[in-house]
Coordinates of C-alpha atoms in Angstrom, one line a residue:
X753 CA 12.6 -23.4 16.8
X754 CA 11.4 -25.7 14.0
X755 CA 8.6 -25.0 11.4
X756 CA 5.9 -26.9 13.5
X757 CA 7.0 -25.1 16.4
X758 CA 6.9 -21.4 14.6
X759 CA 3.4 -22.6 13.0
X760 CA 2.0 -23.0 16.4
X761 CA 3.5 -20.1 18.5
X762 CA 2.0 -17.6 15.7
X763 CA -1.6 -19.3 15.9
X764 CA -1.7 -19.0 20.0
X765 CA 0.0 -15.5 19.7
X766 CA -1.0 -13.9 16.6
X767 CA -4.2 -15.4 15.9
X768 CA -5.3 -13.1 12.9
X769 CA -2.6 -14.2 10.6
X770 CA -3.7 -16.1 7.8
X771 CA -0.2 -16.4 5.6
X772 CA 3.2 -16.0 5.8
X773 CA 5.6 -16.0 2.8
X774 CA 9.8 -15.3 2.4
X775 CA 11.7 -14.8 -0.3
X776 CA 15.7 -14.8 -1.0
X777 CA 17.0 -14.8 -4.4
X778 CA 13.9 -14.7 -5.8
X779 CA 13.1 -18.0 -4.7
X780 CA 10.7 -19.0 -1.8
X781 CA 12.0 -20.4 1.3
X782 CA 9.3 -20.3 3.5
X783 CA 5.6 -20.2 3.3
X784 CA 3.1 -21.1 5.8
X785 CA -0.9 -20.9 6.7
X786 CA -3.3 -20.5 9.4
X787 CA -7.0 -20.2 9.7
X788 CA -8.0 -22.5 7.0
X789 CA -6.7 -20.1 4.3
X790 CA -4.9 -21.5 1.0
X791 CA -1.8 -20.3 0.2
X792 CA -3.3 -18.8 -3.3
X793 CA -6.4 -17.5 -1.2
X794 CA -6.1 -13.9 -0.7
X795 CA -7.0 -11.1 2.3
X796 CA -7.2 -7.7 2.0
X797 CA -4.3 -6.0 2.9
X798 CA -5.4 -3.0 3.4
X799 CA -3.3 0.1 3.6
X800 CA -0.3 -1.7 1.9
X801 CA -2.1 -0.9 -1.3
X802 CA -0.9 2.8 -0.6
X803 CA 2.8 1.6 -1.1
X804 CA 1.4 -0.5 -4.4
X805 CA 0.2 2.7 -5.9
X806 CA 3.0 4.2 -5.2
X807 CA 5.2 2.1 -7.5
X808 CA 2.1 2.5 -10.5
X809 CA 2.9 5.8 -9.8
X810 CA 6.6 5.6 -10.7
X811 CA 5.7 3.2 -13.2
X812 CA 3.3 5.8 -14.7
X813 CA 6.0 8.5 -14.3
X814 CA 8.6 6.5 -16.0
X815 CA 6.4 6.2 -19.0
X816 CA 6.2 9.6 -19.2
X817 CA 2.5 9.8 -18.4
X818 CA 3.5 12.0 -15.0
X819 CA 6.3 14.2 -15.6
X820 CA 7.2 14.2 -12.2
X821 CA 6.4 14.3 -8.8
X822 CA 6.8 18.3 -8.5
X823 CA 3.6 18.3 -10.9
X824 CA 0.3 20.2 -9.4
X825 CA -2.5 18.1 -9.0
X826 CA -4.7 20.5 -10.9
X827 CA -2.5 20.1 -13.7
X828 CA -4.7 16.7 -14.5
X829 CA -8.4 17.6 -13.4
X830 CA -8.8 21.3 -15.6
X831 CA -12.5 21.5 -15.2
X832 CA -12.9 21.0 -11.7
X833 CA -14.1 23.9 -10.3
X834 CA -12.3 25.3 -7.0
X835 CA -14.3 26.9 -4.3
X836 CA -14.6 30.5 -3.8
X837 CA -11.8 31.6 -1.6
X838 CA -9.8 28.3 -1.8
X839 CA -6.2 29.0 -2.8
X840 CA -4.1 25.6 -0.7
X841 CA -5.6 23.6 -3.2
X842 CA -3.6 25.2 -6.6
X843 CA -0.2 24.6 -5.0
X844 CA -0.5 20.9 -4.1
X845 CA 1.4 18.7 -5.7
X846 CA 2.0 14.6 -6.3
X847 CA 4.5 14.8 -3.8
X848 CA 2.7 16.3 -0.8
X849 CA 0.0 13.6 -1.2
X850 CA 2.8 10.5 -1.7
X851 CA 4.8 12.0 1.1
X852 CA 1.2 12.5 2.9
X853 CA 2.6 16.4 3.8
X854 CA -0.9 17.4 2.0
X855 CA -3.4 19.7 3.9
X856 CA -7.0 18.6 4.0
X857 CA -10.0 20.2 5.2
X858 CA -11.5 17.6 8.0
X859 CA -10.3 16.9 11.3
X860 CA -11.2 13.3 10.9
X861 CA -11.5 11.2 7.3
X862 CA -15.0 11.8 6.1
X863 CA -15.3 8.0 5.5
X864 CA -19.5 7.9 4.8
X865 CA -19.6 11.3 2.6
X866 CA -16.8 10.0 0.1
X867 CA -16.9 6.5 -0.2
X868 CA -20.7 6.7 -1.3
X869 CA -20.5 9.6 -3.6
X870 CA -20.2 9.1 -7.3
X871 CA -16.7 9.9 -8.0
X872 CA -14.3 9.8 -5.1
X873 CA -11.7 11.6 -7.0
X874 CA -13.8 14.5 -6.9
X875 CA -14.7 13.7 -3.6
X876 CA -11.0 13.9 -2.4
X877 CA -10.2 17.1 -4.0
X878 CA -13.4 18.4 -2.3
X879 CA -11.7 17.5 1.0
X880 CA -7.9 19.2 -0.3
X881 CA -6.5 22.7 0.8
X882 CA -7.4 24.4 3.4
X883 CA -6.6 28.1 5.4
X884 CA -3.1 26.8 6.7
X885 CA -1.8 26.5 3.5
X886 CA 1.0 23.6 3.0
X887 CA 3.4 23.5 6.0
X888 CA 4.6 20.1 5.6
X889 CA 3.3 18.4 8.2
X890 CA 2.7 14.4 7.8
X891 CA -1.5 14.0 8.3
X892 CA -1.5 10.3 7.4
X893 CA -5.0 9.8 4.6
X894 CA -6.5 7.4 3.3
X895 CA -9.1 8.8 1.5
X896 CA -7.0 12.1 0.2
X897 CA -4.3 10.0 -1.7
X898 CA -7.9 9.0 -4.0
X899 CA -6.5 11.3 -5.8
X900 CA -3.7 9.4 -7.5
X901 CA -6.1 6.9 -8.4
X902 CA -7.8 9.6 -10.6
X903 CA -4.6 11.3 -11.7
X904 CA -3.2 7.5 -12.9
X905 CA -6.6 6.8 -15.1
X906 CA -7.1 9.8 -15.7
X907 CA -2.8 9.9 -17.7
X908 CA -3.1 6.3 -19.0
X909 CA -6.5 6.4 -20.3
X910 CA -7.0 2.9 -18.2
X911 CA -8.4 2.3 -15.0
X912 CA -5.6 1.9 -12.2
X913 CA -7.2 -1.5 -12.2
X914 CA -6.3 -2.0 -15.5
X915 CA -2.6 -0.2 -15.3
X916 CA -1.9 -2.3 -12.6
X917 CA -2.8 -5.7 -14.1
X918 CA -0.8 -4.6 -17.6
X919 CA 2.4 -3.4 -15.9
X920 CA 2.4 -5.0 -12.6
X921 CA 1.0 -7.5 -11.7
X922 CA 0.7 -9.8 -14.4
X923 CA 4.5 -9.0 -15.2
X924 CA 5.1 -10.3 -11.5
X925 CA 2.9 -13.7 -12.3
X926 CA 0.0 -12.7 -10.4
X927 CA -3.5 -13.0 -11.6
X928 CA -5.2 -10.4 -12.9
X929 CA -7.4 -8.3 -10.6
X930 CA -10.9 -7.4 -10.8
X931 CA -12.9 -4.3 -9.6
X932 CA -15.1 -5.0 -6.4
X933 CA -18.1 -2.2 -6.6
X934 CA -19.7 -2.3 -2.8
X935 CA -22.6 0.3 -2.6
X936 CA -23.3 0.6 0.8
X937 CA -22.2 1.3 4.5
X938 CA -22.9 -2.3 5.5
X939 CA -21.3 -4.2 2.4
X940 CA -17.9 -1.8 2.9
X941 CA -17.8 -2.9 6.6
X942 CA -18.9 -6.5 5.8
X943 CA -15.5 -6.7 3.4
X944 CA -12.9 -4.5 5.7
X945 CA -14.0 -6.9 8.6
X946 CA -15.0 -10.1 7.1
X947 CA -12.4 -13.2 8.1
X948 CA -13.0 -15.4 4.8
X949 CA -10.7 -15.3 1.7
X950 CA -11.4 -12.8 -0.9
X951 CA -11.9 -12.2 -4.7
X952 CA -9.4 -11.7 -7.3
X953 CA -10.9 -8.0 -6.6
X954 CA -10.1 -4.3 -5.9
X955 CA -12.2 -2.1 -4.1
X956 CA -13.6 0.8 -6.9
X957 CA -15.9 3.4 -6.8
X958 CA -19.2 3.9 -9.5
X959 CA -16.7 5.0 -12.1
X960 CA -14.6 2.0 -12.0
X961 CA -11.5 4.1 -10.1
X962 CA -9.6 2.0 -7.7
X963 CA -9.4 2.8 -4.3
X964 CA -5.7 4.2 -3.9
X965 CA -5.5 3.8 0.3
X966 CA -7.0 0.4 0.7
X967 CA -9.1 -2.3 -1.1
X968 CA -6.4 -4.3 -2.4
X969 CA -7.0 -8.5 -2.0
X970 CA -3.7 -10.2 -3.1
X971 CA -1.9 -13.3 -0.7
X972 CA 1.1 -13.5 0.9
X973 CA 2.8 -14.9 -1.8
X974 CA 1.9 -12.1 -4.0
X975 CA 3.0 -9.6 -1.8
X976 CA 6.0 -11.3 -2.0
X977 CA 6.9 -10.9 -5.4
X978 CA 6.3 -7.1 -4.8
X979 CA 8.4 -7.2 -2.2
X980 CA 11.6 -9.1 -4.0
X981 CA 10.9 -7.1 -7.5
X982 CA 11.7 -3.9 -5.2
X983 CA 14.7 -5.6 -3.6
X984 CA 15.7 -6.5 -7.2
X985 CA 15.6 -2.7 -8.2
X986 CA 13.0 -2.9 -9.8
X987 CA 13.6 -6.1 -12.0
X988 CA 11.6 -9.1 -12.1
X989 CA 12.6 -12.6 -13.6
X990 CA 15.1 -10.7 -16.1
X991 CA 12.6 -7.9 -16.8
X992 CA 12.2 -4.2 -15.8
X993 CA 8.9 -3.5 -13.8
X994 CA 10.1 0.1 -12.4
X995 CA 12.9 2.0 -12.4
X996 CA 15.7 1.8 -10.2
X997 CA 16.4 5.4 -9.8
X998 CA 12.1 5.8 -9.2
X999 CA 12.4 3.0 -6.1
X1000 CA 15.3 5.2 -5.0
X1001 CA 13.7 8.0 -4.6
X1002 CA 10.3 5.8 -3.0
X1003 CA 12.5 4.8 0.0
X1004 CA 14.3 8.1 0.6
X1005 CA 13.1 8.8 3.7
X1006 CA 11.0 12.5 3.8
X1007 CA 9.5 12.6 6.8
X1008 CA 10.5 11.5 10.7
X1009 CA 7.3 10.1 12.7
X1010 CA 6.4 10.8 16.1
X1011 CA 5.3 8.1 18.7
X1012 CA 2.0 7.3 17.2
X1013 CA 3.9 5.9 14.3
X1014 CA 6.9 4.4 16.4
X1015 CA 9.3 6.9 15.5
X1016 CA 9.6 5.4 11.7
X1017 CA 10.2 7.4 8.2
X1018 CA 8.1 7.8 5.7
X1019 CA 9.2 7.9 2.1
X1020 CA 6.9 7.5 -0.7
X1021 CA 3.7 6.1 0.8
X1022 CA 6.4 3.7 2.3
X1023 CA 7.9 3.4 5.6
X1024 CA 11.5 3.2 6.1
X1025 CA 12.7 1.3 9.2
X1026 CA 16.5 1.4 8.9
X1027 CA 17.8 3.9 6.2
X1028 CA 21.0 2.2 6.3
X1029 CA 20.6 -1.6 5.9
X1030 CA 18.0 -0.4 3.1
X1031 CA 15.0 -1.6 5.4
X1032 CA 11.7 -0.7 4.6
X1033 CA 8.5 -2.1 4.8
X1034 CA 4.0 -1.5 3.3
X1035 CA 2.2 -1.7 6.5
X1036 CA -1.5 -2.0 6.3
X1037 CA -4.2 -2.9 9.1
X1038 CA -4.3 -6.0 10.9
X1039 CA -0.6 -6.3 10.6
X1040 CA -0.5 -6.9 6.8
X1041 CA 3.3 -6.2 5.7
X1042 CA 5.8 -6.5 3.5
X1043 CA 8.6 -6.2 4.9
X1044 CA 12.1 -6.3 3.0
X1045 CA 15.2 -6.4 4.6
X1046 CA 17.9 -5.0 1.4
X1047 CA 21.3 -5.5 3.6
X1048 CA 20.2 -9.7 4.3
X1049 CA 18.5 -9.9 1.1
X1050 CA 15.1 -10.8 2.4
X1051 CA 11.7 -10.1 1.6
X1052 CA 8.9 -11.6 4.1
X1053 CA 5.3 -10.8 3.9
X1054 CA 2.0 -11.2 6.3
X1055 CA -1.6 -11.3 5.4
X1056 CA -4.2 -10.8 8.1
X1057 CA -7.7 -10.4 8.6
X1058 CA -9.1 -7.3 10.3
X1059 CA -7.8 -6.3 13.7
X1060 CA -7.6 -3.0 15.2
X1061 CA -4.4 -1.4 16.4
X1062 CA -2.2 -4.2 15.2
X1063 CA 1.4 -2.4 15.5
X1064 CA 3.8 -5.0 16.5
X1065 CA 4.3 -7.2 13.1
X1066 CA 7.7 -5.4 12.2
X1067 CA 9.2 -6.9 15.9
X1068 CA 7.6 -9.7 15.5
X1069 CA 9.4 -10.3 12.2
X1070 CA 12.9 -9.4 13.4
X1071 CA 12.3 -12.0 16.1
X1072 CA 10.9 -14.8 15.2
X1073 CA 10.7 -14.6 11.0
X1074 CA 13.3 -13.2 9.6
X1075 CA 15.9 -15.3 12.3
X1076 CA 14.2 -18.4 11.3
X1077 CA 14.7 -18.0 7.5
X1078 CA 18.1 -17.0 7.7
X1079 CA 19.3 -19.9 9.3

């Protein structure tokens, strides 16, 4: 199959995907679009801003900001006030919510009641704890893990926003962000589902906090670089983003899925699809991915727009992708 050929079979059969970038040696190989985008315009990539956070995280902890990831979460908001007869909540630590073992009180995420409070932080520890106590059980959030966001401003004295542009993403050669402030049901809906290129932007709430699940608008390029600096161990064009021994532990694998999840590991906010061959991959909605394959020495990343139940962009890859660029 030839490049025209590729370009076409993804446009009949995955007609959502608006980029599609691959890396070796730190150098581009392939890069492609679809749907009118640029290959600088960028999508929101929804929950593969979980697995971004958590290398600010490591970033933060390598700094010394954190001291680990065994720290309570208390330990960083001192005057919030705990409800009367909550006792879950003093025990949690940065590791259940990166490992997403953390108990919350909801049967379903609260998406209306947090995302237009004042503070989602708050909001998030509002929803953490619980009667069960902390048994370890994955319970995939979205809105819990809001409260890294908090923990990271709250240990740099910057926004996440502003952490990430300083030691991230401007290190990696990708623009700056900018915080996004949407005040409404109808304007969050409009920007989750919307098929045009976004902003620079990051989603925030009234404080200026990033959100830590989702929000993120970067292309496939970008996620790219993300991608390769992680296969690099944490090095970038000579220079040291993150630890090696933090991405180490980021793509240990903690916690085996069951079929709603195909069966993959979970590490730190990132899945791990071959513990071997060093496979592992940020999977957000819409089939968003980086995917980065340590044993060929390949990153290759997908930006979508918003589609529901999207769940086949890692076979895809290993088909058609990551055969073609290999060649």
């Amino acid at each position: 199959m030839n490049k025209n050929e590729l370009h076409y079979l993804i446009a009949e059969k995955h007609p959502n995907i608006c980029q599609i970038a691959a890396m070796k040696d730190s150098n581009i190989i392939y890069s492609d679009t679809w749907n009118d985008y640029q290959k600088d315009d960028n999508v929101h990539i929804a929950s593969v801003t979980k697995s971004i956070m958590a290398i600010l995280i490591g970033i933060a902890i390598d700094k010394g900001l954190i001291a680990g990831v065994k720290q309570k979460v208390l330990d960083f908001f001192p005057n919030y006030v705990i409800k009367r007869g909550e006792k879950t909540i003093q025990a949690v630590t940065i590791y259940d919510l990166i490992t997403m073992t953390a108990p919350y009180k909801y049967k379903s995420e609260p998406w209306t009641k947090v995302c237009t409070s004042e503070d989602w932080t708050k909001s998030a520890l509002d929803l953490l704890g619980g009667k069960s106590g902390i048994t370890g059980e994955f319970k995939y959030s979205t809105l819990g893990i809001q409260i890294l966001s908090g923990i990271l401003s709250e240990t740099s004295k910057m926004s996440t926003l502003e952490f990430a542009n300083q030691y991230l993403f401007v290190p990696l050669g990708i623009e700056p962000r900018k915080n996004l402030l949407i005040t409404n049901k109808e304007e969050h809906i409009k920007f989750i589902t919307s098929k045009l290129p976004k902003e620079n932007s990051w989603f925030c709430d009234p404080r200026g906090i990033s959100a830590a699940g989702f929000g993120l608008c970067l292309s496939a390029d970008d996620l790219c670089k993300i991608g390769q600096m992680c296969l690099n161990n944490g090095v970038w064009r000579n220079n040291r983003i993150v630890s090696e021994e933090w991405l180490r532990q980021m793509f240990k694998p903690r916690i085996k899925c069951d079929e709603k999840f195909n069966f993959m590991q979970y590490g730190y906010l990132w899945w791990i699809l071959d513990e071997q061959k060093r496979i592992y991959a940020a999977i957000g909605d819409g089939g968003n991915i980086i995917y980065v394959n340590t044993y060929n020495g390949v990153v290759i990343s997908i930006s979508a727009t918003f589609k529901p139940a999207v769940f086949d962009r890692v076979e895809f890859i290993k088909q058609y992708i990551e055969p073609f660029v290999a060649k």
